[in-house]
mmCIF file of C-alpha atoms in Angstrom:
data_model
loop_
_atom_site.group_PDB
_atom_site.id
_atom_site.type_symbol
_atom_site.label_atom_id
_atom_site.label_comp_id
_atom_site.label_asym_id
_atom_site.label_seq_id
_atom_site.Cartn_x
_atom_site.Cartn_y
_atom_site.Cartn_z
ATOM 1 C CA UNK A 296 0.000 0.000 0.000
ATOM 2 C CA UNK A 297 1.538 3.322 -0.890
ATOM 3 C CA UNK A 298 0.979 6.849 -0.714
ATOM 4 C CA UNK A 299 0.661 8.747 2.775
ATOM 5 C CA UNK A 300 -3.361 9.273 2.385
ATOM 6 C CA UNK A 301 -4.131 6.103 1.358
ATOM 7 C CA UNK A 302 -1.814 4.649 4.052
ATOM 8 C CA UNK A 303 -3.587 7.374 6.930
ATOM 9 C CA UNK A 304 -6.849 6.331 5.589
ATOM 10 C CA UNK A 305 -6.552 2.634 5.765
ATOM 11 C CA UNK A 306 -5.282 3.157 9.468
ATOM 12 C CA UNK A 307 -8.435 4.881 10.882
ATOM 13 C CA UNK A 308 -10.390 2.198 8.668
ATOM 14 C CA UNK A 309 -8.891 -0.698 10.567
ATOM 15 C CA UNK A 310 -8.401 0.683 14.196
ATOM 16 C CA UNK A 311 -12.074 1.400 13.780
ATOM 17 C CA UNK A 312 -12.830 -2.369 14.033
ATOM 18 C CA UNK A 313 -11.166 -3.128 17.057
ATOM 19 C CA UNK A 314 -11.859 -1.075 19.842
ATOM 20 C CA UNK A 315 -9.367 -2.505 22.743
ATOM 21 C CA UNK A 316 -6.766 -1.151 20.089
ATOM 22 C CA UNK A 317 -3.980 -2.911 17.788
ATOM 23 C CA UNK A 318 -0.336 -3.039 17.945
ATOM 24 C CA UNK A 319 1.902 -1.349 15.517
ATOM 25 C CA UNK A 320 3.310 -4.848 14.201
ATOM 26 C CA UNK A 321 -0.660 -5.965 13.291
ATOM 27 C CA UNK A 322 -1.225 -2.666 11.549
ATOM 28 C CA UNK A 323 1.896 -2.606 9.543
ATOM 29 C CA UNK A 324 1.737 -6.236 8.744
ATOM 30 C CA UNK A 325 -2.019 -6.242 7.615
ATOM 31 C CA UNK A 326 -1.767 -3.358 5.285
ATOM 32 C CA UNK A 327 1.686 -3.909 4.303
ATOM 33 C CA UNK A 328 3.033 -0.538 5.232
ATOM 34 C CA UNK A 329 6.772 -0.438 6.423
ATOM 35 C CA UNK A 330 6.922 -0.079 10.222
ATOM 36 C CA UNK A 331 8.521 2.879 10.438
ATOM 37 C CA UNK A 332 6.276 4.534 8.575
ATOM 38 C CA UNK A 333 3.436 3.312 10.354
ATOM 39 C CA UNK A 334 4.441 4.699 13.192
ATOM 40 C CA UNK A 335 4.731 7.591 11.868
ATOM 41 C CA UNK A 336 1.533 8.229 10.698
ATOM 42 C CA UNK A 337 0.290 6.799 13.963
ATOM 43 C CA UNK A 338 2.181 9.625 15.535
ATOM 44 C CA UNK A 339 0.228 12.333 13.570
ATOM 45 C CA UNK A 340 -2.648 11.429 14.206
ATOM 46 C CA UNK A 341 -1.898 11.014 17.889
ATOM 47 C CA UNK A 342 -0.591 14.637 17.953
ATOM 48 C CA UNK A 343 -3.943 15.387 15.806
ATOM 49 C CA UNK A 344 -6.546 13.612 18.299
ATOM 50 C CA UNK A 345 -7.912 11.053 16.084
ATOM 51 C CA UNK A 346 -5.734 8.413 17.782
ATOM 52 C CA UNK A 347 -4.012 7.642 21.453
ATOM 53 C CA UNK A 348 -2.019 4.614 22.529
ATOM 54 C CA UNK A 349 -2.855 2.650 25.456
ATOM 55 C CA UNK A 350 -0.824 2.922 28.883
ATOM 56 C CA UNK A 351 -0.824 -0.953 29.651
ATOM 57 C CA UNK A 352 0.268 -2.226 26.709
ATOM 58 C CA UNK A 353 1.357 0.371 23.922
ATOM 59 C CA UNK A 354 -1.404 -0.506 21.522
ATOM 60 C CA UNK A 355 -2.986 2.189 19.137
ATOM 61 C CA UNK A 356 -6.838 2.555 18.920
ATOM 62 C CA UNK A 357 -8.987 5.638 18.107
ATOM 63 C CA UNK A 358 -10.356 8.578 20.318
ATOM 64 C CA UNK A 359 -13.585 9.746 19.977
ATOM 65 C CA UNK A 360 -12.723 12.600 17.708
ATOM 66 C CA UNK A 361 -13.789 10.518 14.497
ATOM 67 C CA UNK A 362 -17.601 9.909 16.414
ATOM 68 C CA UNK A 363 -18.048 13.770 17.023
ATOM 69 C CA UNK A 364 -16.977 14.500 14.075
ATOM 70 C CA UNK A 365 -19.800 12.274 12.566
ATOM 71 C CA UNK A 366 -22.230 13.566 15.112
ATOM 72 C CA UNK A 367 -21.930 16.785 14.487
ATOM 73 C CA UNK A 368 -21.976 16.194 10.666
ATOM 74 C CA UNK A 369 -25.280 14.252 11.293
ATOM 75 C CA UNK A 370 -26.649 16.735 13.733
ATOM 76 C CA UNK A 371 -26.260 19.671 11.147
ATOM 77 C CA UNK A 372 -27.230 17.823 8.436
ATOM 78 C CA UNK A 373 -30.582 17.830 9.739
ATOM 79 C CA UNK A 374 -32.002 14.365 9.364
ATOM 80 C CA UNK A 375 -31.789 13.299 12.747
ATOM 81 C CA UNK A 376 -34.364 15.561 13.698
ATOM 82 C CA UNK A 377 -36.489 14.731 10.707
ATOM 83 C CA UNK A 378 -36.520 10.961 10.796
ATOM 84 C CA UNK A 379 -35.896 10.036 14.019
ATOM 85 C CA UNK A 380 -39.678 10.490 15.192
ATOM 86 C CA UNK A 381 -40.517 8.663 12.076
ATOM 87 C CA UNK A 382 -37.991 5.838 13.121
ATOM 88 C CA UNK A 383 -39.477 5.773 16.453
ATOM 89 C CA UNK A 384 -43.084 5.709 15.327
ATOM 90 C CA UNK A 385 -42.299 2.495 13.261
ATOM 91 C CA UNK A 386 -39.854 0.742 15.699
ATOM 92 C CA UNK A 387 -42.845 1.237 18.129
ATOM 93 C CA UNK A 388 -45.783 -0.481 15.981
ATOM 94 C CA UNK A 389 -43.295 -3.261 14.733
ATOM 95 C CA UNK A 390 -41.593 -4.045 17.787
ATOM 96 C CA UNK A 391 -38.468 -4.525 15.643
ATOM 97 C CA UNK A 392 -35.160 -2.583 14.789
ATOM 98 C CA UNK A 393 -36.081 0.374 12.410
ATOM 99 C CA UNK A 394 -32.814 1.546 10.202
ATOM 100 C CA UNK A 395 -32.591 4.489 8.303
ATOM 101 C CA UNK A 396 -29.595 4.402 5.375
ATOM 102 C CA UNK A 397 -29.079 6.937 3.233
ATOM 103 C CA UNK A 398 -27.654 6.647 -0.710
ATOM 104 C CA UNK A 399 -24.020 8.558 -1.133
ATOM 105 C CA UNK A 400 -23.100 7.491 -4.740
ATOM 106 C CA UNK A 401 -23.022 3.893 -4.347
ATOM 107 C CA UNK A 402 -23.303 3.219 -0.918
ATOM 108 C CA UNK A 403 -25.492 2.911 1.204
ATOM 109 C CA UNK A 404 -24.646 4.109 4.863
ATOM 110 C CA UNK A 405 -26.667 3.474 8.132
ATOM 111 C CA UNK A 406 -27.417 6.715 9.945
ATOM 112 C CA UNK A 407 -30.318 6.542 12.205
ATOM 113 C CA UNK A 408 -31.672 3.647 13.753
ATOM 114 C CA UNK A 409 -34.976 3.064 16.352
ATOM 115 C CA UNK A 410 -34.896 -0.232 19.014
ATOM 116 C CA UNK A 411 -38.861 -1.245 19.320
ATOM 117 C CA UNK A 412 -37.380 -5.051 20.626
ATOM 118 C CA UNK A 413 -38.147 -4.554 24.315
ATOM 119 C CA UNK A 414 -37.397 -8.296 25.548
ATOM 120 C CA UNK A 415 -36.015 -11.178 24.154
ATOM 121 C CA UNK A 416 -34.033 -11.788 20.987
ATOM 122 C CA UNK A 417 -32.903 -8.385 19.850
ATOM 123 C CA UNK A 418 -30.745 -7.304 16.436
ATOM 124 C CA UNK A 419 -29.164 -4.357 17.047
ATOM 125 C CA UNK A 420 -25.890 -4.382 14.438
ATOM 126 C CA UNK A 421 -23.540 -1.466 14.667
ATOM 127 C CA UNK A 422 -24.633 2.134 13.146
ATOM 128 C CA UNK A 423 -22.306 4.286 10.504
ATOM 129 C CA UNK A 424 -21.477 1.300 8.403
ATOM 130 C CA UNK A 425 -22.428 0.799 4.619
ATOM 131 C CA UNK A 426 -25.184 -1.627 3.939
ATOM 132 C CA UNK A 427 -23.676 -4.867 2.144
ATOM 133 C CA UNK A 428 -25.957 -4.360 -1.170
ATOM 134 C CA UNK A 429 -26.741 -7.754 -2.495
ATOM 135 C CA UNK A 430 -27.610 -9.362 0.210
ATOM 136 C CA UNK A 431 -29.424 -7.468 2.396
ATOM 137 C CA UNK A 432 -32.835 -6.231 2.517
ATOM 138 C CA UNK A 433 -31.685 -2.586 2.524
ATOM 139 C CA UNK A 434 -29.314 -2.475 -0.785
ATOM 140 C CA UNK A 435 -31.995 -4.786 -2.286
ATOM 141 C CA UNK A 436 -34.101 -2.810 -2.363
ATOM 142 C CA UNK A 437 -32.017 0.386 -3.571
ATOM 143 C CA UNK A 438 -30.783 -1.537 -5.942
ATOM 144 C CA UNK A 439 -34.123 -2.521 -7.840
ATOM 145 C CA UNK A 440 -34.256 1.013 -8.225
ATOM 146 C CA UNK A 441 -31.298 0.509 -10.903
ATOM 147 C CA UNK A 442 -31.498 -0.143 -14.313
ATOM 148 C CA UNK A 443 -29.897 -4.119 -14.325
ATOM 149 C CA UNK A 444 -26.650 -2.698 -15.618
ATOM 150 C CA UNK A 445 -26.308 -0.533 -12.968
ATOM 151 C CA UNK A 446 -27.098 -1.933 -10.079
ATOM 152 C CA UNK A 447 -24.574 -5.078 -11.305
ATOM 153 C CA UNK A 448 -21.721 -2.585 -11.648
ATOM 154 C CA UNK A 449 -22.640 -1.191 -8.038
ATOM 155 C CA UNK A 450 -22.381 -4.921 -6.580
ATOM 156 C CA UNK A 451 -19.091 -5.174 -8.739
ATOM 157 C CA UNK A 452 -17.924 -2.015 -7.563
ATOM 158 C CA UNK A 453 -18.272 -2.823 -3.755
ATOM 159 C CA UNK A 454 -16.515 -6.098 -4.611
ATOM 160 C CA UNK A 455 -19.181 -8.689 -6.026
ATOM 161 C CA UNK A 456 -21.681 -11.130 -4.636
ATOM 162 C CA UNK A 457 -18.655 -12.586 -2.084
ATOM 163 C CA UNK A 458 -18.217 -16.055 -1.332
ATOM 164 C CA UNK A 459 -21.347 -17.668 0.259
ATOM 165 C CA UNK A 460 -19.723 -18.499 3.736
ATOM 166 C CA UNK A 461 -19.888 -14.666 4.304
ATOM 167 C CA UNK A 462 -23.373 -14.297 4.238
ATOM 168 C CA UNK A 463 -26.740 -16.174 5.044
ATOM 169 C CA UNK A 464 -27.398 -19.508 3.609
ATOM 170 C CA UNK A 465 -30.071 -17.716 1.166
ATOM 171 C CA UNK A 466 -27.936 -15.054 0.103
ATOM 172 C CA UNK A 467 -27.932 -14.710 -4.634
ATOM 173 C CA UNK A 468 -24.824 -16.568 -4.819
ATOM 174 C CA UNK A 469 -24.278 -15.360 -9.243
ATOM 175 C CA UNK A 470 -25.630 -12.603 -10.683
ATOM 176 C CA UNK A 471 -28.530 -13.984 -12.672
ATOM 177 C CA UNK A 472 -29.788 -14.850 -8.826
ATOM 178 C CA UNK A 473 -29.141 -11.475 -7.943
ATOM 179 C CA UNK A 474 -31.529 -9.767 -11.238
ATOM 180 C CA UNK A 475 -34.032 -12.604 -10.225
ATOM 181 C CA UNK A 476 -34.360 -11.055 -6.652
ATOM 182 C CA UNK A 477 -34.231 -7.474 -7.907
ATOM 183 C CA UNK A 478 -36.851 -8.379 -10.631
ATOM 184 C CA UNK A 479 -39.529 -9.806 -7.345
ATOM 185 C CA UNK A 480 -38.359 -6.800 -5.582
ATOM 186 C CA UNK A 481 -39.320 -4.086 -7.870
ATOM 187 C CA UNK A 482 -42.600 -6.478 -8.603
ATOM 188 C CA UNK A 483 -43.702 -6.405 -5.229
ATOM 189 C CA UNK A 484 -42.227 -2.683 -4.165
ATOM 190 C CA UNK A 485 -40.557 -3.954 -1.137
ATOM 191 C CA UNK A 486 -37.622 -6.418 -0.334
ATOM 192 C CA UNK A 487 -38.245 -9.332 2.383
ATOM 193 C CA UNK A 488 -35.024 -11.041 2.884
ATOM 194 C CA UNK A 489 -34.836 -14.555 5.212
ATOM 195 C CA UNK A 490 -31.573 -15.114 6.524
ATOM 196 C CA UNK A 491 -29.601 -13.891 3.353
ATOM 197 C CA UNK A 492 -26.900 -11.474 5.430
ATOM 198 C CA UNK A 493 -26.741 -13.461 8.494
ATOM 199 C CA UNK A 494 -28.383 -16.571 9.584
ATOM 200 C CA UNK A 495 -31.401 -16.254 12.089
ATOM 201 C CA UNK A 496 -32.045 -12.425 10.426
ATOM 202 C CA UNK A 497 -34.889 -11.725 8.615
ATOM 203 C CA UNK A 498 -35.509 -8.204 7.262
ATOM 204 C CA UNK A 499 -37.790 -5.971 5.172
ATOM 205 C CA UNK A 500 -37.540 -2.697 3.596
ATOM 206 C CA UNK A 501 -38.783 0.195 1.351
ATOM 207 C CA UNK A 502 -37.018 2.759 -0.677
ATOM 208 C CA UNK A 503 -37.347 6.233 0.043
ATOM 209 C CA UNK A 504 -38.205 8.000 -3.128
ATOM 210 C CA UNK A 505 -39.109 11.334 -3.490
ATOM 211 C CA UNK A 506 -41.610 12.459 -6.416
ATOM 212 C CA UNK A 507 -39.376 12.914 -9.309
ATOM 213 C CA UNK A 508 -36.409 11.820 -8.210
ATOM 214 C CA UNK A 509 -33.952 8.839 -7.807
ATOM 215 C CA UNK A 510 -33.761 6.208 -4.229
ATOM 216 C CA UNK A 511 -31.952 8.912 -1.856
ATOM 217 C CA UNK A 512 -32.541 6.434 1.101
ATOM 218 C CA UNK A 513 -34.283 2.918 2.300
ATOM 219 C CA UNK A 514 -35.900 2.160 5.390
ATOM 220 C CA UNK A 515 -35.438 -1.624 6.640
ATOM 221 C CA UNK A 516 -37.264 -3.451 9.443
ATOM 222 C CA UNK A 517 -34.695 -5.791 11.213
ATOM 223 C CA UNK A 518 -34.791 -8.733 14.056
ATOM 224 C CA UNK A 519 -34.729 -12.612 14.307
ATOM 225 C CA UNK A 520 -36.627 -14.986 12.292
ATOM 226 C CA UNK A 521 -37.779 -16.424 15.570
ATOM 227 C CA UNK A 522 -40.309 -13.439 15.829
ATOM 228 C CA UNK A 523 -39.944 -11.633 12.535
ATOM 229 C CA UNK A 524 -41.586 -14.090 10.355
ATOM 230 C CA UNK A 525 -42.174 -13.575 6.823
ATOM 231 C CA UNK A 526 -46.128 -13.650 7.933
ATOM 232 C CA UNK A 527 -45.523 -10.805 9.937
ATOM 233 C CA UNK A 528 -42.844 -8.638 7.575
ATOM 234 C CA UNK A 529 -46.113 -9.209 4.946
ATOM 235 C CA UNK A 530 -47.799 -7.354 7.543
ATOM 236 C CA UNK A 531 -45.730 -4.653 8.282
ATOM 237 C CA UNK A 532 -45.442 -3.577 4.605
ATOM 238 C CA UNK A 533 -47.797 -0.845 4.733
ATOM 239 C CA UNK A 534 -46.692 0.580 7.551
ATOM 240 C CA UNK A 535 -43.232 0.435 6.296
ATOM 241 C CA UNK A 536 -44.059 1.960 2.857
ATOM 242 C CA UNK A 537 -46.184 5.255 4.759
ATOM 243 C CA UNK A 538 -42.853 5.621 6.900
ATOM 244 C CA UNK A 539 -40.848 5.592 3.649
ATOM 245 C CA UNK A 540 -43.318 8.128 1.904
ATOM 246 C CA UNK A 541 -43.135 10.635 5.013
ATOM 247 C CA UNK A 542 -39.363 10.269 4.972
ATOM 248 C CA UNK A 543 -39.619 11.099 1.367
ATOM 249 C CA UNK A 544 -41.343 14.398 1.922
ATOM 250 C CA UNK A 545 -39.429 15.465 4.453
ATOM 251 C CA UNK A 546 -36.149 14.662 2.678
ATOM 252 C CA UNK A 547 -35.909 17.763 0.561
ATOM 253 C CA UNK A 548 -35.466 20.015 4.124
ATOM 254 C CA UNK A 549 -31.384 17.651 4.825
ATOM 255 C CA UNK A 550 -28.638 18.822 3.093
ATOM 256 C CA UNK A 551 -27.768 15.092 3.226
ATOM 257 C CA UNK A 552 -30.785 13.695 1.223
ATOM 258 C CA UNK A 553 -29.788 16.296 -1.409
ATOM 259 C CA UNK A 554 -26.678 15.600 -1.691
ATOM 260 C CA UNK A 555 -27.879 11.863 -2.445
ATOM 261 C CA UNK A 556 -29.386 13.435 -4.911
ATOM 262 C CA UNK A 557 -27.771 15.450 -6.163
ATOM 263 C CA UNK A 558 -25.853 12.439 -7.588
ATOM 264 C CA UNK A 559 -28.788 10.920 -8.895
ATOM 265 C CA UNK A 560 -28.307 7.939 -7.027
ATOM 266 C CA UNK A 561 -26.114 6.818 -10.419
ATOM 267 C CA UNK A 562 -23.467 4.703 -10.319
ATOM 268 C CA UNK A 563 -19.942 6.508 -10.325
ATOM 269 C CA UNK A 564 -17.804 5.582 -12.860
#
């Protein structure tokens, strides 16, 4: 790996995954940057904030810095404050995990979330990380919103379908299963996946389209296959698509809808 960015970049990326922090040897070795130069940039971004080292036993993991910085991006972008209430509404009635993720080129990145799992089982995966998009119920259903060309360069882009240990047992494993899905999907208006990201997960969700315009978000209903059968994610549906139409009017007031927009929800090339 070469050049300082890229190097600085693919630091932040992996310290963010363990949060008891990683030695310098780990870091170097696993993104095959020199050692020295490692701990260099480690050292700037010490001196910066974005990283400290731990007293007991010297390893490197991040501050908070990085999380303000994305809560205060969030907070002024507005959608917080429009779509939480919405969240909460639907996390309420369904008794489920309510996710809100929002389009940025091609990704999709969660940003808001709602708990309505009060006892029991409860799925509650990690917020601020992009949806995996052909196998889950949320870049399912942004994808159908694709032409079929586009939405297999997106998959291609973000690194293809995977290999099927990765995923759920029901995840598209080529891409003619993957078109299949994304044909039902934009048949139906919804995506209902059964344990195709993890096993025991079951999820449904609805695009957020605004009149006129491209996906700029989708709106997924999450939890174990235990309670969230697909009897009951049939059921939801219509409460999940008036959520997705009220996010869709309000989305013109966040700077961060629009800027979802504002790249038509196209593939970059």
């Amino acid at each position: 790996m070469s050049g300082v960015m890229e190097r600085t970049l693919a630091i932040l990326e992996r310290l963010a995954l363990d949060v008891n922090g990683v030695p310098l040897a780990t870091l170097a070795d696993e993104l095959n940057i020199p050692r020295s130069a490692a701990h260099r940039l480690l050292l700037e971004l010490t001196e910066h904030g974005y990283v400290r080292q731990s007293r007991e036993r010297g390893d490197y993991m991040l501050t908070t810095k990085l999380v303000s910085l994305g809560l205060n991006y969030l907070k002024t972008s507005g959608i917080i404050d429009l779509c939480q209430p919405v969240l909460d509404r639907l996390a309420a009635s369904s008794g489920e995990l309510v996710r809100l993720g929002v389009v940025d080129v091609d990704h999709l990145t969660w940003v808001a979330k709602a708990q309505g799992a009060t006892y029991g089982l409860r799925y509650d995966p990690d917020m601020g990380i992009d949806a995996r998009l052909s196998c889950t119920s949320s870049g399912l259903a942004w994808l159908a919103t694709l032409s079929d060309d586009d939405a297999l360069q997106v998959v291609a882009r973000e690194g293809g379908l995977g290999k099927p240990e990765q995923y759920g047992p029901n995840a598209p494993a080529t891409p003619t299963a993957l078109l299949k899905v994304l044909a039902q999907v934009r048949k139906l208006g919804y995506a209902l996946t059964v344990e195709t990201y993890s096993p025991g997960v079951t999820a449904v969700a609805v695009a957020v389209v605004p009149p006129g315009r491209g996906a700029v978000g989708v709106v997924t209903i999450s939890g174990p296959l235990v309670r969230l059968t697909e009897d009951k994610m049939r059921a939801l549906v219509p409460e999940l698509q008036s959520a997705a139409a009220d996010l869709a009017a309000a989305s013109a007031a966040s700077p961060l809808f629009n800027r979802a927009y504002s790249s038509e929800s196209a593939p970059a090339h």
